[in-house]
mmCIF file of C-alpha atoms in Angstrom:
data_model
loop_
_atom_site.group_PDB
_atom_site.id
_atom_site.type_symbol
_atom_site.label_atom_id
_atom_site.label_comp_id
_atom_site.label_asym_id
_atom_site.label_seq_id
_atom_site.Cartn_x
_atom_site.Cartn_y
_atom_site.Cartn_z
ATOM 1 C CA MET Y 1 -0.179 -0.100 -0.102
ATOM 2 C CA ARG Y 2 2.534 2.360 0.955
ATOM 3 C CA SER Y 3 4.709 1.261 -2.423
ATOM 4 C CA ARG Y 4 1.692 2.294 -4.490
ATOM 5 C CA GLY Y 5 1.140 5.466 -2.489
ATOM 6 C CA ALA Y 6 4.867 6.234 -2.777
ATOM 7 C CA THR Y 7 4.873 5.645 -6.820
ATOM 8 C CA ARG Y 8 1.363 7.817 -7.110
ATOM 9 C CA ASP Y 9 3.464 10.798 -5.405
ATOM 10 C CA LEU Y 10 6.303 10.235 -7.563
ATOM 11 C CA ILE Y 11 4.018 10.457 -10.559
ATOM 12 C CA LEU Y 12 2.570 13.500 -9.684
ATOM 13 C CA ASP Y 13 6.061 15.251 -8.710
ATOM 14 C CA ALA Y 14 7.151 14.183 -12.024
ATOM 15 C CA VAL Y 15 4.189 15.627 -13.749
ATOM 16 C CA THR Y 16 4.545 18.988 -11.712
ATOM 17 C CA ILE Y 17 8.014 19.391 -12.637
ATOM 18 C CA VAL Y 18 7.799 18.936 -16.318
ATOM 19 C CA ALA Y 19 4.707 21.268 -16.269
ATOM 20 C CA VAL Y 20 6.804 23.931 -14.599
ATOM 21 C CA LEU Y 21 9.528 23.390 -16.953
ATOM 22 C CA LEU Y 22 7.017 24.016 -19.802
ATOM 23 C CA MET Y 23 6.213 27.320 -18.346
ATOM 24 C CA LEU Y 24 9.713 28.556 -17.348
ATOM 25 C CA VAL Y 25 11.845 27.399 -20.253
ATOM 26 C CA PRO Y 26 10.206 29.996 -22.732
ATOM 27 C CA ILE Y 27 10.474 32.670 -20.197
ATOM 28 C CA ILE Y 28 14.359 31.830 -19.149
ATOM 29 C CA TRP Y 29 14.743 31.864 -22.982
ATOM 30 C CA VAL Y 30 13.411 35.192 -23.872
ATOM 31 C CA PHE Y 31 15.469 36.616 -20.721
ATOM 32 C CA LEU Y 32 18.519 35.041 -21.757
ATOM 33 C CA GLY Y 33 18.014 36.409 -25.326
ATOM 34 C CA SER Y 34 17.329 39.734 -23.847
ATOM 35 C CA ILE Y 35 21.116 39.852 -22.620
ATOM 36 C CA LYS Y 36 22.488 37.952 -25.565
ATOM 37 C CA PRO Y 37 24.532 39.893 -28.402
ATOM 38 C CA GLU Y 38 22.671 39.830 -31.593
ATOM 39 C CA PRO Y 39 24.938 37.276 -33.194
ATOM 40 C CA ASP Y 40 24.340 35.085 -30.644
ATOM 41 C CA ILE Y 41 20.769 34.860 -30.870
ATOM 42 C CA MET Y 42 21.094 34.074 -34.555
ATOM 43 C CA SER Y 43 23.400 31.509 -33.942
ATOM 44 C CA GLY Y 44 20.881 29.314 -31.698
ATOM 45 C CA ASN Y 45 23.436 29.311 -29.007
ATOM 46 C CA PRO Y 46 21.470 28.958 -25.717
ATOM 47 C CA TRP Y 47 24.041 30.419 -23.646
ATOM 48 C CA PRO Y 48 25.438 34.073 -23.944
ATOM 49 C CA THR Y 49 28.945 34.355 -24.780
ATOM 50 C CA ARG Y 50 29.047 37.505 -23.131
ATOM 51 C CA VAL Y 51 26.038 39.552 -21.048
ATOM 52 C CA THR Y 52 24.982 42.906 -22.671
ATOM 53 C CA PHE Y 53 22.086 45.334 -21.846
ATOM 54 C CA ASP Y 54 22.423 47.113 -25.134
ATOM 55 C CA HIS Y 55 19.108 45.775 -26.125
ATOM 56 C CA TYR Y 56 17.318 47.415 -23.020
ATOM 57 C CA ILE Y 57 19.315 50.745 -23.560
ATOM 58 C CA ALA Y 58 17.969 50.784 -27.078
ATOM 59 C CA ILE Y 59 14.482 50.194 -26.490
ATOM 60 C CA TRP Y 60 14.567 52.777 -23.703
ATOM 61 C CA ASN Y 61 15.999 55.416 -25.960
ATOM 62 C CA LYS Y 62 13.507 54.083 -28.821
ATOM 63 C CA GLU Y 63 11.152 57.271 -29.384
ATOM 64 C CA GLY Y 64 7.702 56.584 -27.631
ATOM 65 C CA PHE Y 65 8.935 53.936 -25.446
ATOM 66 C CA LEU Y 66 8.757 55.913 -22.125
ATOM 67 C CA THR Y 67 5.091 57.792 -23.415
ATOM 68 C CA ALA Y 68 4.117 53.975 -23.472
ATOM 69 C CA LEU Y 69 5.143 53.060 -20.564
ATOM 70 C CA ARG Y 70 3.806 56.045 -18.544
ATOM 71 C CA ASN Y 71 0.309 55.362 -20.171
ATOM 72 C CA SER Y 72 0.453 51.711 -19.516
ATOM 73 C CA LEU Y 73 1.110 52.633 -15.983
ATOM 74 C CA ILE Y 74 -1.819 55.025 -15.919
ATOM 75 C CA VAL Y 75 -4.166 52.856 -17.223
ATOM 76 C CA GLY Y 76 -3.300 49.701 -15.246
ATOM 77 C CA LEU Y 77 -2.992 51.720 -11.921
ATOM 78 C CA VAL Y 78 -6.675 53.405 -12.457
ATOM 79 C CA VAL Y 79 -7.950 49.814 -13.456
ATOM 80 C CA ALA Y 80 -6.721 48.436 -10.271
ATOM 81 C CA VAL Y 81 -7.704 51.040 -8.001
ATOM 82 C CA VAL Y 82 -11.219 51.331 -9.566
ATOM 83 C CA THR Y 83 -11.907 47.705 -9.895
ATOM 84 C CA THR Y 84 -11.194 47.012 -6.326
ATOM 85 C CA PHE Y 85 -13.447 50.131 -4.976
ATOM 86 C CA VAL Y 86 -16.346 49.049 -7.127
ATOM 87 C CA ALA Y 87 -16.167 45.187 -7.178
ATOM 88 C CA ALA Y 88 -16.068 44.925 -3.084
ATOM 89 C CA PRO Y 89 -19.505 46.697 -2.520
ATOM 90 C CA ALA Y 90 -20.806 44.864 -5.639
ATOM 91 C CA ALA Y 91 -19.605 41.659 -4.170
ATOM 92 C CA TYR Y 92 -21.123 42.378 -0.349
ATOM 93 C CA SER Y 93 -24.482 43.464 -2.107
ATOM 94 C CA LEU Y 94 -24.605 39.778 -4.029
ATOM 95 C CA SER Y 95 -23.412 38.015 -0.867
ATOM 96 C CA ARG Y 96 -25.265 39.565 1.719
ATOM 97 C CA PHE Y 97 -28.824 41.048 0.377
ATOM 98 C CA ASP Y 98 -31.593 39.501 -1.153
ATOM 99 C CA TYR Y 99 -33.697 41.499 -3.540
ATOM 100 C CA ARG Y 100 -35.336 40.997 -6.978
ATOM 101 C CA GLY Y 101 -33.163 40.011 -9.712
ATOM 102 C CA ARG Y 102 -29.841 39.104 -7.545
ATOM 103 C CA ASN Y 103 -29.882 35.520 -9.151
ATOM 104 C CA LEU Y 104 -30.381 36.935 -12.750
ATOM 105 C CA PHE Y 105 -27.744 39.675 -12.238
ATOM 106 C CA SER Y 106 -25.200 37.062 -10.482
ATOM 107 C CA LEU Y 107 -25.883 34.794 -13.841
ATOM 108 C CA MET Y 108 -25.093 37.538 -16.117
ATOM 109 C CA ILE Y 109 -21.787 38.480 -14.477
ATOM 110 C CA LEU Y 110 -20.978 34.781 -14.677
ATOM 111 C CA GLY Y 111 -21.956 34.696 -18.297
ATOM 112 C CA THR Y 112 -19.796 37.269 -19.347
ATOM 113 C CA GLN Y 113 -16.620 35.286 -18.393
ATOM 114 C CA THR Y 114 -17.562 32.685 -21.429
ATOM 115 C CA LEU Y 115 -17.512 35.477 -24.074
ATOM 116 C CA PRO Y 116 -14.078 35.757 -25.438
ATOM 117 C CA ALA Y 117 -13.109 39.751 -25.948
ATOM 118 C CA VAL Y 118 -12.707 39.347 -29.710
ATOM 119 C CA ALA Y 119 -16.321 38.520 -29.540
ATOM 120 C CA ILE Y 120 -17.456 41.878 -28.597
ATOM 121 C CA LEU Y 121 -14.421 43.639 -30.035
ATOM 122 C CA VAL Y 122 -16.630 44.982 -32.950
ATOM 123 C CA PRO Y 123 -19.328 46.919 -30.755
ATOM 124 C CA LEU Y 124 -16.895 48.164 -28.381
ATOM 125 C CA VAL Y 125 -14.838 49.501 -31.284
ATOM 126 C CA VAL Y 126 -18.441 51.052 -32.676
ATOM 127 C CA ILE Y 127 -19.332 52.767 -29.079
ATOM 128 C CA VAL Y 128 -15.999 54.136 -28.677
ATOM 129 C CA ARG Y 129 -16.121 55.834 -31.969
ATOM 130 C CA GLN Y 130 -19.828 57.016 -31.543
ATOM 131 C CA LEU Y 131 -18.857 58.553 -28.207
ATOM 132 C CA GLY Y 132 -15.680 60.530 -29.696
ATOM 133 C CA LEU Y 133 -13.249 58.417 -27.536
ATOM 134 C CA THR Y 134 -10.952 56.990 -30.053
ATOM 135 C CA ASN Y 135 -7.204 57.427 -29.460
ATOM 136 C CA THR Y 136 -7.627 58.044 -25.708
ATOM 137 C CA LEU Y 137 -6.833 56.381 -22.406
ATOM 138 C CA THR Y 138 -10.280 57.256 -21.089
ATOM 139 C CA ALA Y 139 -11.792 54.519 -23.426
ATOM 140 C CA LEU Y 140 -8.932 51.847 -22.542
ATOM 141 C CA ILE Y 141 -9.771 52.435 -18.967
ATOM 142 C CA PHE Y 142 -13.377 51.921 -19.287
ATOM 143 C CA ILE Y 143 -12.929 48.861 -21.440
ATOM 144 C CA HIS Y 144 -10.596 47.289 -19.140
ATOM 145 C CA LEU Y 145 -13.007 48.120 -16.302
ATOM 146 C CA ALA Y 146 -15.988 46.239 -17.984
ATOM 147 C CA LEU Y 147 -13.755 43.165 -18.892
ATOM 148 C CA GLY Y 148 -12.025 42.898 -15.566
ATOM 149 C CA LEU Y 149 -14.892 43.711 -13.036
ATOM 150 C CA PRO Y 150 -17.362 40.441 -13.373
ATOM 151 C CA ILE Y 151 -14.673 38.252 -12.522
ATOM 152 C CA ALA Y 152 -13.330 40.718 -9.924
ATOM 153 C CA VAL Y 153 -16.811 40.647 -8.220
ATOM 154 C CA TRP Y 154 -17.282 36.632 -8.573
ATOM 155 C CA MET Y 155 -13.738 36.211 -6.806
ATOM 156 C CA LEU Y 156 -14.843 38.655 -3.792
ATOM 157 C CA LYS Y 157 -18.269 37.360 -3.609
ATOM 158 C CA GLY Y 158 -16.907 33.812 -2.764
ATOM 159 C CA TYR Y 159 -14.571 35.139 -0.299
ATOM 160 C CA ILE Y 160 -17.368 37.299 1.499
ATOM 161 C CA ASP Y 161 -19.578 33.988 1.455
ATOM 162 C CA ALA Y 162 -16.935 32.309 3.535
ATOM 163 C CA ILE Y 163 -17.062 35.113 6.311
ATOM 164 C CA PRO Y 164 -19.738 34.399 9.114
ATOM 165 C CA ARG Y 165 -22.492 36.777 9.228
ATOM 166 C CA ASP Y 166 -22.114 36.809 13.251
ATOM 167 C CA LEU Y 167 -19.411 39.141 12.758
ATOM 168 C CA GLU Y 168 -21.183 41.809 10.964
ATOM 169 C CA GLU Y 169 -24.436 41.367 13.089
ATOM 170 C CA ALA Y 170 -22.203 41.768 16.511
ATOM 171 C CA ALA Y 171 -20.657 44.945 14.880
ATOM 172 C CA MET Y 172 -24.306 46.387 14.049
ATOM 173 C CA VAL Y 173 -25.428 45.484 17.538
ATOM 174 C CA ASP Y 174 -22.593 47.534 19.033
ATOM 175 C CA GLY Y 175 -24.192 50.614 16.827
ATOM 176 C CA THR Y 176 -22.245 50.005 13.671
ATOM 177 C CA GLY Y 177 -24.295 50.705 10.765
ATOM 178 C CA ARG Y 178 -24.283 48.191 7.382
ATOM 179 C CA PHE Y 179 -21.738 50.252 5.711
ATOM 180 C CA GLY Y 180 -19.513 50.381 8.769
ATOM 181 C CA ALA Y 181 -19.529 46.787 8.964
ATOM 182 C CA LEU Y 182 -18.646 46.359 5.480
ATOM 183 C CA VAL Y 183 -15.551 48.822 6.140
ATOM 184 C CA ARG Y 184 -14.634 47.686 9.725
ATOM 185 C CA VAL Y 185 -15.215 43.997 9.562
ATOM 186 C CA VAL Y 186 -15.569 42.680 5.957
ATOM 187 C CA LEU Y 187 -12.872 44.567 4.117
ATOM 188 C CA PRO Y 188 -10.000 43.757 6.606
ATOM 189 C CA LEU Y 189 -10.926 40.162 6.653
ATOM 190 C CA ILE Y 190 -10.662 40.166 2.640
ATOM 191 C CA ARG Y 191 -7.919 42.159 2.453
ATOM 192 C CA PRO Y 192 -5.895 39.259 0.846
ATOM 193 C CA ALA Y 193 -8.749 39.032 -1.899
ATOM 194 C CA LEU Y 194 -8.738 42.770 -2.372
ATOM 195 C CA VAL Y 195 -4.791 42.355 -3.186
ATOM 196 C CA ALA Y 196 -5.587 39.614 -5.840
ATOM 197 C CA VAL Y 197 -8.230 41.273 -7.174
ATOM 198 C CA GLY Y 198 -6.340 44.473 -7.784
ATOM 199 C CA THR Y 199 -3.132 42.819 -9.224
ATOM 200 C CA PHE Y 200 -5.184 40.795 -11.307
ATOM 201 C CA ALA Y 201 -7.204 43.671 -12.647
ATOM 202 C CA PHE Y 202 -3.566 45.637 -13.079
ATOM 203 C CA VAL Y 203 -1.989 42.617 -14.769
ATOM 204 C CA LEU Y 204 -4.891 42.082 -17.289
ATOM 205 C CA SER Y 205 -4.768 45.830 -18.013
ATOM 206 C CA TRP Y 206 -1.070 45.998 -18.443
ATOM 207 C CA GLY Y 207 -0.493 42.968 -20.990
ATOM 208 C CA GLU Y 208 -4.043 43.885 -23.206
ATOM 209 C CA PHE Y 209 -3.186 44.170 -26.688
ATOM 210 C CA VAL Y 210 -6.210 43.341 -29.062
ATOM 211 C CA ILE Y 211 -8.493 46.069 -28.001
ATOM 212 C CA ALA Y 212 -5.756 48.489 -27.607
ATOM 213 C CA LEU Y 213 -4.825 47.854 -31.315
ATOM 214 C CA ALA Y 214 -8.364 48.241 -32.275
ATOM 215 C CA ILE Y 215 -8.731 51.812 -30.743
ATOM 216 C CA VAL Y 216 -5.474 53.527 -30.635
ATOM 217 C CA SER Y 217 -3.511 54.528 -33.726
ATOM 218 C CA LYS Y 218 -1.879 57.655 -32.249
ATOM 219 C CA ALA Y 219 2.023 57.219 -31.152
ATOM 220 C CA GLU Y 220 1.192 59.189 -27.632
ATOM 221 C CA VAL Y 221 -1.425 57.103 -26.868
ATOM 222 C CA ARG Y 222 0.040 53.708 -27.290
ATOM 223 C CA THR Y 223 0.317 51.222 -24.556
ATOM 224 C CA LEU Y 224 3.498 49.162 -23.908
ATOM 225 C CA PRO Y 225 2.115 45.982 -25.781
ATOM 226 C CA LEU Y 226 1.606 48.282 -28.960
ATOM 227 C CA ALA Y 227 5.065 50.033 -28.461
ATOM 228 C CA LEU Y 228 6.661 46.189 -28.567
ATOM 229 C CA GLN Y 229 4.658 45.605 -31.900
ATOM 230 C CA SER Y 230 6.343 48.618 -33.376
ATOM 231 C CA LEU Y 231 9.558 46.819 -32.567
ATOM 232 C CA PHE Y 232 8.898 44.565 -35.340
ATOM 233 C CA ASP Y 233 10.579 46.651 -38.073
ATOM 234 C CA PRO Y 234 10.934 44.874 -41.546
ATOM 235 C CA TYR Y 235 13.786 47.081 -41.979
ATOM 236 C CA GLN Y 236 15.553 47.323 -38.939
ATOM 237 C CA PHE Y 237 14.267 44.080 -36.807
ATOM 238 C CA SER Y 238 16.205 43.174 -33.723
ATOM 239 C CA TRP Y 239 15.405 39.941 -31.821
ATOM 240 C CA GLY Y 240 17.184 41.079 -28.665
ATOM 241 C CA GLN Y 241 15.417 44.330 -28.413
ATOM 242 C CA VAL Y 242 11.904 42.258 -28.835
ATOM 243 C CA MET Y 243 12.875 40.031 -26.066
ATOM 244 C CA ALA Y 244 14.061 43.049 -24.143
ATOM 245 C CA GLY Y 245 10.622 44.538 -24.529
ATOM 246 C CA GLY Y 246 8.749 41.244 -23.685
ATOM 247 C CA VAL Y 247 10.803 41.116 -20.305
ATOM 248 C CA VAL Y 248 9.977 44.749 -19.406
ATOM 249 C CA ILE Y 249 6.273 43.891 -19.895
ATOM 250 C CA ALA Y 250 6.357 40.798 -17.935
ATOM 251 C CA LEU Y 251 8.384 42.147 -15.218
ATOM 252 C CA PRO Y 252 5.802 44.061 -13.233
ATOM 253 C CA ALA Y 253 3.799 41.064 -13.184
ATOM 254 C CA VAL Y 254 6.470 39.240 -11.552
ATOM 255 C CA ILE Y 255 7.331 41.622 -9.129
ATOM 256 C CA LEU Y 256 3.796 42.133 -7.822
ATOM 257 C CA PHE Y 257 3.498 38.431 -7.355
ATOM 258 C CA PHE Y 258 6.791 38.213 -5.331
ATOM 259 C CA ILE Y 259 5.752 41.238 -3.374
ATOM 260 C CA PHE Y 260 2.008 40.212 -2.811
ATOM 261 C CA ARG Y 261 2.395 36.083 -3.019
ATOM 262 C CA LYS Y 262 1.240 35.278 0.354
ATOM 263 C CA GLN Y 263 -2.040 37.836 -0.321
ATOM 264 C CA LEU Y 264 -2.395 36.342 -3.771
ATOM 265 C CA VAL Y 265 -2.606 32.728 -2.891
ATOM 266 C CA GLY Y 266 -4.731 33.615 0.358
ATOM 267 C CA GLY Y 267 -6.692 35.562 -1.707
ATOM 268 C CA LEU Y 268 -7.370 33.083 -4.480
ATOM 269 C CA LEU Y 269 -7.945 29.804 -2.327
ATOM 270 C CA ALA Y 270 -9.804 31.353 0.652
ATOM 271 C CA GLY Y 271 -12.852 32.266 -1.562
ATOM 272 C CA GLY Y 272 -13.542 28.731 -2.739
ATOM 273 C CA VAL Y 273 -13.161 27.432 1.172
ATOM 274 C CA LYS Y 274 -16.638 27.988 3.208
ATOM 275 C CA GLY Y 275 -16.124 28.795 6.820
#
């Protein structure tokens, strides 16, 4: 019996290692390519003969790159903050209040996650053009909010469902109103989930490409993924610069994960556990 259990654990460990390697190898390959001289990249040598940061310097000095970096930061931070502030009371309403249409509203929120962004791309572009918001960061912010809010509300609802109602009722008996119970009792308890939702919203907005490509054409409004696309110049093309741009785009997500890894893991898991 023990032998069978040990064999099963060994197989699971091997599958896990293979899965991790499949995810890490492309990332490591891109990072190594970003610090290789161009001849090393073209030769296919997996290890650089020398380390160089010329590719990072080149994209940093490229016209419009810093503007794109600023635009992505503005859009991502605004989307993360607004998503967190709007999703928390919305999730609390779905979790704690009984009113007509609540189940339908929950079903609609969940149903939006079955639609790929490409399916609603044309209507979004038409609406943005009719509102005169083409080539604006405002349009990107509102669209990213519309795409990220449903999953954020659903994540927070699961977490709030796991919090005993007795804690809020005790606070309200002591004189705290419903809003006070939300702010003083619920929000501190779901802090890991709030961090997870904010981080998720930022990463989703930071790396979004298709919608930005459809509604942005001016260089001064480009986000970082669009700036990375501009590196694919048919006349002056550099794989090293493209890989360096990929590392720059991936870096904020990696940094956020290492800073908030405990909150992220707790926020993503606790919502699925009933207390």
